[in-house]
PDB file of C-alpha atoms and ligand atoms in Angstrom:
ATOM      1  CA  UNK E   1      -6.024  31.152   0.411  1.00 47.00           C
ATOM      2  CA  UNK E   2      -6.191  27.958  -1.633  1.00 67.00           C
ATOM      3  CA  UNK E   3      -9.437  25.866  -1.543  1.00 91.00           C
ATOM      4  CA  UNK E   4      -8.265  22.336  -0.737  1.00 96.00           C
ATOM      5  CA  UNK E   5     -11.290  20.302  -0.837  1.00 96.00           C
ATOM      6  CA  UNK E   6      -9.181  16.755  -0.978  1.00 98.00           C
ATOM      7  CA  UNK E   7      -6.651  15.102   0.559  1.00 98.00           C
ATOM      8  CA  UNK E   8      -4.902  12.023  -0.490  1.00 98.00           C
ATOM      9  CA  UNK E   9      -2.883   9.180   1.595  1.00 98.00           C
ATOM     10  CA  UNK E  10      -0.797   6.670   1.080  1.00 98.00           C
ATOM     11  CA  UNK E  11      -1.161   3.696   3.230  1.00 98.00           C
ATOM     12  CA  UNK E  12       2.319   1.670   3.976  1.00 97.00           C
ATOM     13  CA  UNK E  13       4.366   3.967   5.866  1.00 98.00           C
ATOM     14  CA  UNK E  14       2.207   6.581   5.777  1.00 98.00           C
ATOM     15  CA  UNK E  15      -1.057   5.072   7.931  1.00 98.00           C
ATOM     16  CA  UNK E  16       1.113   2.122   9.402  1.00 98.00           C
ATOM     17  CA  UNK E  17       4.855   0.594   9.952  1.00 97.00           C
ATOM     18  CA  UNK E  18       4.321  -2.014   7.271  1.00 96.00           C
ATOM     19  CA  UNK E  19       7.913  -3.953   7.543  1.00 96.00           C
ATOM     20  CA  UNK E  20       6.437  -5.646  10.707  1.00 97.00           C
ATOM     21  CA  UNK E  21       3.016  -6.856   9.224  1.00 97.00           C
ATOM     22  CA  UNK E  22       4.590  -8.305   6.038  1.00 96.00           C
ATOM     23  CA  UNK E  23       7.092 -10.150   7.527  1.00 96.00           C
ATOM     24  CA  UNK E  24       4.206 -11.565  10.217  1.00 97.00           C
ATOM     25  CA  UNK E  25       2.250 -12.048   7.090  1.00 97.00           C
ATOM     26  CA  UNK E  26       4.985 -13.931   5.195  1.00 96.00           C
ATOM     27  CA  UNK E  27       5.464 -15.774   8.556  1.00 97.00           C
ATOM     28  CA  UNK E  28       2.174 -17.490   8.862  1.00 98.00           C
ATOM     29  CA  UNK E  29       1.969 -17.659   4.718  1.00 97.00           C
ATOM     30  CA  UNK E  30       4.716 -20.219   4.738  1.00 98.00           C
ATOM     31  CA  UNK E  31       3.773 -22.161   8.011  1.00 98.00           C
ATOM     32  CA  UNK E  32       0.432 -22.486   6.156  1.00 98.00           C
ATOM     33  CA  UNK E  33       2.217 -24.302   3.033  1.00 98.00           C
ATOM     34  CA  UNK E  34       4.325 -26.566   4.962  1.00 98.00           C
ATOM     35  CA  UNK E  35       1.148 -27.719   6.167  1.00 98.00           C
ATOM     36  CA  UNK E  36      -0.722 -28.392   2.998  1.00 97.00           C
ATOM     37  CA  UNK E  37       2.165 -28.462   0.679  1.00 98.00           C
ATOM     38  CA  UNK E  38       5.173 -29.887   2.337  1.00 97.00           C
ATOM     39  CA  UNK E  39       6.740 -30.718  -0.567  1.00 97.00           C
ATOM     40  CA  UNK E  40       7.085 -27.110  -1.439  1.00 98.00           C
ATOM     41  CA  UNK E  41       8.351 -26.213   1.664  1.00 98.00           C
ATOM     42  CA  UNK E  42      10.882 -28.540   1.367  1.00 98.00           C
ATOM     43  CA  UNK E  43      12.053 -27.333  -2.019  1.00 97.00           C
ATOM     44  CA  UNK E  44      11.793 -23.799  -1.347  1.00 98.00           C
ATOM     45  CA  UNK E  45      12.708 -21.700   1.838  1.00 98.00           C
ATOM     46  CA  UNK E  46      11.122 -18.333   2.889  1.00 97.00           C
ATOM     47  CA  UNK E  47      14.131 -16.853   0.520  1.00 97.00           C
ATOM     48  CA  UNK E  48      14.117 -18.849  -2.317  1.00 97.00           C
ATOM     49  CA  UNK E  49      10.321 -18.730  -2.587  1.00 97.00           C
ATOM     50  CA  UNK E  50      10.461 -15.051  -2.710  1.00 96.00           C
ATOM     51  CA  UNK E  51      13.580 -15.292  -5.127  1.00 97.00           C
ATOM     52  CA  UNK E  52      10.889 -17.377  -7.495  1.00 97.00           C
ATOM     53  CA  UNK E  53       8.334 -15.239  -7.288  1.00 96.00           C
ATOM     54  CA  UNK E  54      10.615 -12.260  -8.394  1.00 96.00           C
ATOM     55  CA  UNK E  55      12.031 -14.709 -11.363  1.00 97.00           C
ATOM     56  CA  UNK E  56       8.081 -15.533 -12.216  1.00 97.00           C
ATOM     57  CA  UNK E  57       7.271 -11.435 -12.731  1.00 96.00           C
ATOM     58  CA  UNK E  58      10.162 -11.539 -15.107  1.00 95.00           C
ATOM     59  CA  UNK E  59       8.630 -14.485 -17.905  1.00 95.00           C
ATOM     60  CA  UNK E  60       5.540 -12.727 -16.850  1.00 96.00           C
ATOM     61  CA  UNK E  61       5.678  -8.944 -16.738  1.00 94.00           C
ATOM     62  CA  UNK E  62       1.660  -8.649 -17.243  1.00 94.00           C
ATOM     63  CA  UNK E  63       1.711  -9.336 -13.335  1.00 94.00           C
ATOM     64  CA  UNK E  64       3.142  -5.839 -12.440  1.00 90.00           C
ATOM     65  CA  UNK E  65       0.481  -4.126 -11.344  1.00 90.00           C
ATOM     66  CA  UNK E  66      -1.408  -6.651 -10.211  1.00 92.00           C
ATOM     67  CA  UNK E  67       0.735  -8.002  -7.275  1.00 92.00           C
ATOM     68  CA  UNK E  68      -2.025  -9.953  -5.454  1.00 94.00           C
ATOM     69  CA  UNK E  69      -2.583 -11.978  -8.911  1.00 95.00           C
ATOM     70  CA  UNK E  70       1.418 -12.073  -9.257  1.00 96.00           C
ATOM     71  CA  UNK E  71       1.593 -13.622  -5.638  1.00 96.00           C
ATOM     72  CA  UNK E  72      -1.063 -16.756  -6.703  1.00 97.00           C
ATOM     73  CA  UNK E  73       0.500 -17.664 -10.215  1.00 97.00           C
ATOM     74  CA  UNK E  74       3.877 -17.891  -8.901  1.00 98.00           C
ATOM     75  CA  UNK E  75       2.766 -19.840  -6.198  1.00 98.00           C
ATOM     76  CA  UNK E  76       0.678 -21.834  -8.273  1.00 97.00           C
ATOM     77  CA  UNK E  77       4.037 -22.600 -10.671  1.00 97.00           C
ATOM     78  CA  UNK E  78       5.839 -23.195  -7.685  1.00 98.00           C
ATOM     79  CA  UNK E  79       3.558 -25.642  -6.618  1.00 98.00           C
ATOM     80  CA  UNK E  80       3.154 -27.527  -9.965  1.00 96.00           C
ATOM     81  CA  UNK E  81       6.750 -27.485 -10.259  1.00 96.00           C
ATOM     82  CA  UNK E  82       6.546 -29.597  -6.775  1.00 97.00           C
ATOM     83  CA  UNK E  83       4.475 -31.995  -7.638  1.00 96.00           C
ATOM     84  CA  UNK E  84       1.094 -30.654  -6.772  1.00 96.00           C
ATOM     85  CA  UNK E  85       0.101 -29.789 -10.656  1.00 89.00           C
ATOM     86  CA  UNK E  86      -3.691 -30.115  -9.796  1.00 93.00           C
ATOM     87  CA  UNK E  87      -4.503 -29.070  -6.863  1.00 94.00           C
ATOM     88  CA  UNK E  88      -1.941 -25.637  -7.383  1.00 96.00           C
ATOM     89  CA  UNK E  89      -4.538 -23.180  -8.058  1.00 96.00           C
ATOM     90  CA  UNK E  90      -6.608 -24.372  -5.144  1.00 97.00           C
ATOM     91  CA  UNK E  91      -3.616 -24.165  -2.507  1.00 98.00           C
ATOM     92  CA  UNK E  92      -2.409 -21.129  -4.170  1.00 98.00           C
ATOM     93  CA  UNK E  93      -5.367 -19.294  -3.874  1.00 98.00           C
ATOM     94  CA  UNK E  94      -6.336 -20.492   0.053  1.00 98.00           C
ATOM     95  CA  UNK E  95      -2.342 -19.763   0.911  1.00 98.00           C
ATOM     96  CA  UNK E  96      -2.972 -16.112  -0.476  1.00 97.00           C
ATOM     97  CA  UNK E  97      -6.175 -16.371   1.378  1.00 97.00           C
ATOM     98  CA  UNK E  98      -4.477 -16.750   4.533  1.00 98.00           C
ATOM     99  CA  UNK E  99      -1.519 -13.961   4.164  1.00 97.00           C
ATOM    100  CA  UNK E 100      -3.806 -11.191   2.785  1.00 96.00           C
ATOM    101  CA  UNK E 101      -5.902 -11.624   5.975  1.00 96.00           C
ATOM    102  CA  UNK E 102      -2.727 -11.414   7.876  1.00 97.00           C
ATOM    103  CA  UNK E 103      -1.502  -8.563   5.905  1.00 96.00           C
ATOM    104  CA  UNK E 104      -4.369  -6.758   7.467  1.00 96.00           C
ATOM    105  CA  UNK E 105      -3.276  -6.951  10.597  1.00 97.00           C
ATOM    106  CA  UNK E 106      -1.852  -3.408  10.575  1.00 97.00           C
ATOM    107  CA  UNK E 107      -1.083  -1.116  13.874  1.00 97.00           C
ATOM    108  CA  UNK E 108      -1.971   2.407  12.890  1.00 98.00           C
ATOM    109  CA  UNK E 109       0.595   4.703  14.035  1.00 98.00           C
ATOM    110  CA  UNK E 110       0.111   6.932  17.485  1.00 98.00           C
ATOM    111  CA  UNK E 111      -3.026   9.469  16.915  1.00 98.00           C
ATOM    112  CA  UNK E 112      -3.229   8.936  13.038  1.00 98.00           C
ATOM    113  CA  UNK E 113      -7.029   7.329  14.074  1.00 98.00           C
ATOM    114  CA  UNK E 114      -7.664  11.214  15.926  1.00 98.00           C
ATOM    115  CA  UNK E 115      -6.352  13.208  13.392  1.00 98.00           C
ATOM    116  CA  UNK E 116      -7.755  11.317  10.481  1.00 98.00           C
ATOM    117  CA  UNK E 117     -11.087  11.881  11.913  1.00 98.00           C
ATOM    118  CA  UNK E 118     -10.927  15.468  12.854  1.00 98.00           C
ATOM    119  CA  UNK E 119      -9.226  16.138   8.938  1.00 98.00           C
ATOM    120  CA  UNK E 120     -12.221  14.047   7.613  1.00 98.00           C
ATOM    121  CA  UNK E 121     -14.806  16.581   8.834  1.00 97.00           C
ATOM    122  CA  UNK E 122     -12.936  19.446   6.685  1.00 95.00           C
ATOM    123  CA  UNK E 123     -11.786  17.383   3.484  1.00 97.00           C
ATOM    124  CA  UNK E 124     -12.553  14.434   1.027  1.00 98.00           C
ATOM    125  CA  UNK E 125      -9.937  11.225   2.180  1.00 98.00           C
ATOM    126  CA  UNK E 126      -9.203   9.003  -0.600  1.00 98.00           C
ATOM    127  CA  UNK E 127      -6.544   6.405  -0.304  1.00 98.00           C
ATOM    128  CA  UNK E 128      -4.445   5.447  -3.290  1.00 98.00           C
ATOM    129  CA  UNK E 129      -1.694   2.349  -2.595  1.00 97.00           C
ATOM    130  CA  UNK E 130       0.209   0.098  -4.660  1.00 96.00           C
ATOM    131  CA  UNK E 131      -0.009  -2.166  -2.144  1.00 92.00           C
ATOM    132  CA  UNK E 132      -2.514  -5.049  -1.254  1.00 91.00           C
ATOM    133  CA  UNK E 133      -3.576  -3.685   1.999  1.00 94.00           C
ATOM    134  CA  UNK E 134      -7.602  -3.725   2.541  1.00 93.00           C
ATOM    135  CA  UNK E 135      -8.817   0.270   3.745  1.00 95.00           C
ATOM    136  CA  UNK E 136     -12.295  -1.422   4.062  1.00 92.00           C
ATOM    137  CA  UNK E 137     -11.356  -3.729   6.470  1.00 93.00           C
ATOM    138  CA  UNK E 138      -9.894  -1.187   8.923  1.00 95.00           C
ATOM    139  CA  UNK E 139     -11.749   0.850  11.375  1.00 95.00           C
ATOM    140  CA  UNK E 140     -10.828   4.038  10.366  1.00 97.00           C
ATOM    141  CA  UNK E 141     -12.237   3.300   6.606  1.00 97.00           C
ATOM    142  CA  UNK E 142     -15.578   4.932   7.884  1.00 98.00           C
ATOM    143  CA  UNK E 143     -13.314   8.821   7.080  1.00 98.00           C
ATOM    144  CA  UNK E 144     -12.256   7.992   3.314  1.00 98.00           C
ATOM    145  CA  UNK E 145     -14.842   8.324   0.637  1.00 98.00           C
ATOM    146  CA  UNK E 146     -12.916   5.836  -1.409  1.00 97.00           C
ATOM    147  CA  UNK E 147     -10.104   3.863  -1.805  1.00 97.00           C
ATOM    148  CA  UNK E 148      -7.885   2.094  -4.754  1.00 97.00           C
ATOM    149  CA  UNK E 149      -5.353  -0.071  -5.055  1.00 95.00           C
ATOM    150  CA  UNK E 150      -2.964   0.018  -8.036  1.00 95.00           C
ATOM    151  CA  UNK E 151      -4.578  -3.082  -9.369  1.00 92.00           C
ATOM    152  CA  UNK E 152      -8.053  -1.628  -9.719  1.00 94.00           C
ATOM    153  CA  UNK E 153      -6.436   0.666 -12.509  1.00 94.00           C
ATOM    154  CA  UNK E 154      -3.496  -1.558 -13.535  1.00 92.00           C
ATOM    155  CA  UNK E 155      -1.167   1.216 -13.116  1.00 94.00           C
ATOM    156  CA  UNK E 156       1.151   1.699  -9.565  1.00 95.00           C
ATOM    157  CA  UNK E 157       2.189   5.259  -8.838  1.00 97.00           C
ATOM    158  CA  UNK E 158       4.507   7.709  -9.498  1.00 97.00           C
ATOM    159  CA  UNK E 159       2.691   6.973 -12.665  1.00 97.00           C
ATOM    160  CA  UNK E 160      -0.814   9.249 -12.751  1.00 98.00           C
ATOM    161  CA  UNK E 161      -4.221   6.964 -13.172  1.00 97.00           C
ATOM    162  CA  UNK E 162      -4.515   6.568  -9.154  1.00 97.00           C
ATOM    163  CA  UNK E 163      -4.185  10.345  -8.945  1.00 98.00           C
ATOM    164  CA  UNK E 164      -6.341  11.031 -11.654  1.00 98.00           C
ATOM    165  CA  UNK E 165      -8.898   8.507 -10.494  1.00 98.00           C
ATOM    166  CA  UNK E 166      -8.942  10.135  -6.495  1.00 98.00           C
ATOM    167  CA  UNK E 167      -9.585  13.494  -8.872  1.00 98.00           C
ATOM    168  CA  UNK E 168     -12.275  12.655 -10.444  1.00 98.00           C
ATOM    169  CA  UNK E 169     -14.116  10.857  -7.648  1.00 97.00           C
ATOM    170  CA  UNK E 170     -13.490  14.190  -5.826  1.00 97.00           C
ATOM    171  CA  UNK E 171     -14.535  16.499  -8.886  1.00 97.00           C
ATOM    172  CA  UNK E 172     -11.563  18.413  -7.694  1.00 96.00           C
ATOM    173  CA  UNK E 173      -8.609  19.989  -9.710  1.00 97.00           C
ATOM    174  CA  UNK E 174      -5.125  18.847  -8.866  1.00 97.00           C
ATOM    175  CA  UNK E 175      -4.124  22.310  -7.010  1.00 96.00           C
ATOM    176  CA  UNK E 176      -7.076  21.529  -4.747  1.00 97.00           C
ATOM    177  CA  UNK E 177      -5.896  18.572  -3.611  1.00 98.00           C
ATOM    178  CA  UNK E 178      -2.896  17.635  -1.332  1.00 98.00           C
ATOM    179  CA  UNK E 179      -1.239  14.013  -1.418  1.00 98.00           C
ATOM    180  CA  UNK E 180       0.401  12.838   1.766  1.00 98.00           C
ATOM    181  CA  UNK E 181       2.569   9.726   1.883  1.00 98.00           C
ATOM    182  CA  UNK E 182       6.043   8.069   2.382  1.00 98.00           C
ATOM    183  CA  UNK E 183       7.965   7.659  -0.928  1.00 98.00           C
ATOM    184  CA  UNK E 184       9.533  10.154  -2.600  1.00 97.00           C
ATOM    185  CA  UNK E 185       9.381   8.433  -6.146  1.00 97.00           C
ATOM    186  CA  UNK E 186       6.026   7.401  -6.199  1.00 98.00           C
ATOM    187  CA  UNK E 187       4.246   9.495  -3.789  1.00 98.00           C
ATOM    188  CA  UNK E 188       6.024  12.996  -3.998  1.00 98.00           C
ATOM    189  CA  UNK E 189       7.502  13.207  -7.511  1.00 98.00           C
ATOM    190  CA  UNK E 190       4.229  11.152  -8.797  1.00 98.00           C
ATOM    191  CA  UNK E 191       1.410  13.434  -7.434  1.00 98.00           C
ATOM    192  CA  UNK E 192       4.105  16.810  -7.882  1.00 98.00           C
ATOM    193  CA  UNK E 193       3.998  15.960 -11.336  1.00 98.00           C
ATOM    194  CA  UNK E 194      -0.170  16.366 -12.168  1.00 98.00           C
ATOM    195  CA  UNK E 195       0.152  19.545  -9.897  1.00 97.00           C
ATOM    196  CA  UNK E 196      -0.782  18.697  -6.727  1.00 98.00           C
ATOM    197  CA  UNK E 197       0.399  19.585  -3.522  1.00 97.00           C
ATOM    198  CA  UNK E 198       2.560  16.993  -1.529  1.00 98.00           C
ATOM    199  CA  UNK E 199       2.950  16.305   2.332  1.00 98.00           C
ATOM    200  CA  UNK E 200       5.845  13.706   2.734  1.00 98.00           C
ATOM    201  CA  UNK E 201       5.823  10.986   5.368  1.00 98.00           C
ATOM    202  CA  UNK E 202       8.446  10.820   7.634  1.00 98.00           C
ATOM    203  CA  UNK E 203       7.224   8.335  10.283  1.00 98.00           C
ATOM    204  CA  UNK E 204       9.958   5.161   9.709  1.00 95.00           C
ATOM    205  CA  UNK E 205      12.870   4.557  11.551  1.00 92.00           C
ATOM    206  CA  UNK E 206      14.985   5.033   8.168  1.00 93.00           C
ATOM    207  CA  UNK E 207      12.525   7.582   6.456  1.00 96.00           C
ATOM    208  CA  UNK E 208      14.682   9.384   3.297  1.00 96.00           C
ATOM    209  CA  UNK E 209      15.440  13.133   4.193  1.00 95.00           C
ATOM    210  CA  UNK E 210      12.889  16.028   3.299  1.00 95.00           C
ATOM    211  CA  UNK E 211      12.570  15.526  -1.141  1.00 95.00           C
ATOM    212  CA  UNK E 212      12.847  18.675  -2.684  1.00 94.00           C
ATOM    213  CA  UNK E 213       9.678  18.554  -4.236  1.00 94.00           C
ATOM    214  CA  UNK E 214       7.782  17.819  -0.767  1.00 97.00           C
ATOM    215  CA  UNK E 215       5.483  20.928   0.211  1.00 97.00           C
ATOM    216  CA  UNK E 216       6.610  19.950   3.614  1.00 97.00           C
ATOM    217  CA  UNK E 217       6.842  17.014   5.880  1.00 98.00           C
ATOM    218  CA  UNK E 218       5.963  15.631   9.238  1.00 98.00           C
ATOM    219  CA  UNK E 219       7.300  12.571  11.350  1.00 98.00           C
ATOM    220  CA  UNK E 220       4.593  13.026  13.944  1.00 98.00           C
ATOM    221  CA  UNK E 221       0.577  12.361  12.968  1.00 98.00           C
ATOM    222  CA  UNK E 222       0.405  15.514  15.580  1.00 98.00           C
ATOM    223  CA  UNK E 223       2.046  17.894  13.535  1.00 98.00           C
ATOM    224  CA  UNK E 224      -0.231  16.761  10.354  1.00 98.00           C
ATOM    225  CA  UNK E 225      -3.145  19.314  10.439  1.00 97.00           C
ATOM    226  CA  UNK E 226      -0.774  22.527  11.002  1.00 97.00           C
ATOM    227  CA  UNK E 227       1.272  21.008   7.657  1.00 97.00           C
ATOM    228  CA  UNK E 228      -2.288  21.258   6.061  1.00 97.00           C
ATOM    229  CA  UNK E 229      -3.451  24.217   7.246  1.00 94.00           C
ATOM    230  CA  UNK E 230      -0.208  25.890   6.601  1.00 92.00           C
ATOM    231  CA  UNK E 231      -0.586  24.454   2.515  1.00 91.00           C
ATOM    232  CA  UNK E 232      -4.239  25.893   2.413  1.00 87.00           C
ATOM    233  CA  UNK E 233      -3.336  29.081   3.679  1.00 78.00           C
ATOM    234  CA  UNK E 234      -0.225  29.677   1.664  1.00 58.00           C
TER     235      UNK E 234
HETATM  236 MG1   MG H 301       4.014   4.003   1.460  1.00 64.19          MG
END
């Protein structure tokens, strides 16, 4: 019997459908500028904004990791380049404002809330995401010990300082720990990698088949605590 003391989730596609509350979130992000920046929105559509941002991470690769800071420079360019030079921070900043409370808006998927709080009574929850989503703002933050976003250690997964960091806040060893999430790059071949064991998420419409290096898998939050079980007692 192993002792797994920790488990590990993703959030985006692992917690939540997060195609739906992006593109709601991008929504209301751009109504919001043609309000107070119409001269940007008249420059740039939805597409060609996001083509500009991609262009900005390019001539400014520090911005990687960090893809809520990413988001308000290249807005902030954008918006000098239209004409609003000194107010750009300012809009920049309230815009992001705006979608990262949208962004929040998440709809957990059926019974993750139930199962997340019976698993909580039997293991550590940490969340690790590379993503800009806000754990503390969501109900069910009050079953995770911690959370982290790649930008709090300026490194996304596969690669291992989120791991490591949900390791050491747990005290735990990587074989006592089992990460459960969506991609099969950076969720199943990143935590496989430091040794731990790996559930993979298979809740989207278009989820990837089974990756070889997933433990095992589930596509219904219902079927998550037998996966678990199963991995402790193997
Ligand atoms: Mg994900």
């Amino acid at each position: 019997m192993k002792n797994i003391k920790l488990l590990c989730f993703d959030l985006d596609d692992t917690l939540w459908l997060s195609k739906p509350v992006i593109e709601q979130a991008e929504q209301v992000f751009y109504a919001y500028l043609a309000t107070v920046a119409p001269r940007l929105t008249e420059r740039f559509s939805p597409t060609s904004l996001r083509a500009h941002r991609l262009a900005f991470l390019d001539s400014h690769p520090e911005f990687k990791h960090q893809i809520s800071q990413w988001r308000i420079a290249s807005l902030s360019d954008a918006l000098a380049l239209c004409g609003y030079r000194h107010q750009s921070a300012t809009i920049a900043q309230q815009a992001f404002s705006v979608f990262l409370a949208e962004r929040q808006k998440v709809t957990l998927f059926p019974h993750c809330e139930t199962i997340l709080g019976e698993l909580s009574k039997q293991f550590m929850l940490i969340s690790l995401t590379n993503g800009n989503a806000d754990l503390g703002v969501q109900t069910i933050s009050r079953y995770f010990s911690a959370s982290y976003q790649a930008e709090d250690v300026n490194a996304a997964k596969p690669s291992a300082p989120l791991f490591l960091k949900a390791l050491d806040v747990a005290s735990c060893d990587p074989e006592e720990a089992i990460h459960i999430g969506d991609h099969v790059i950076d969720d199943i071949s990143g935590a496989k990698a430091l040794g731990l064991h790996t559930i993979q998420a298979r809740l989207k419409p278009d989820s990837p088949a089974p990756h070889e290096l997933a433990d095992t898998h589930f596509s219904d939050w219902r079927e998550l605590p037998s996966k678990i079980q199963q991995l402790a007692g193997s």
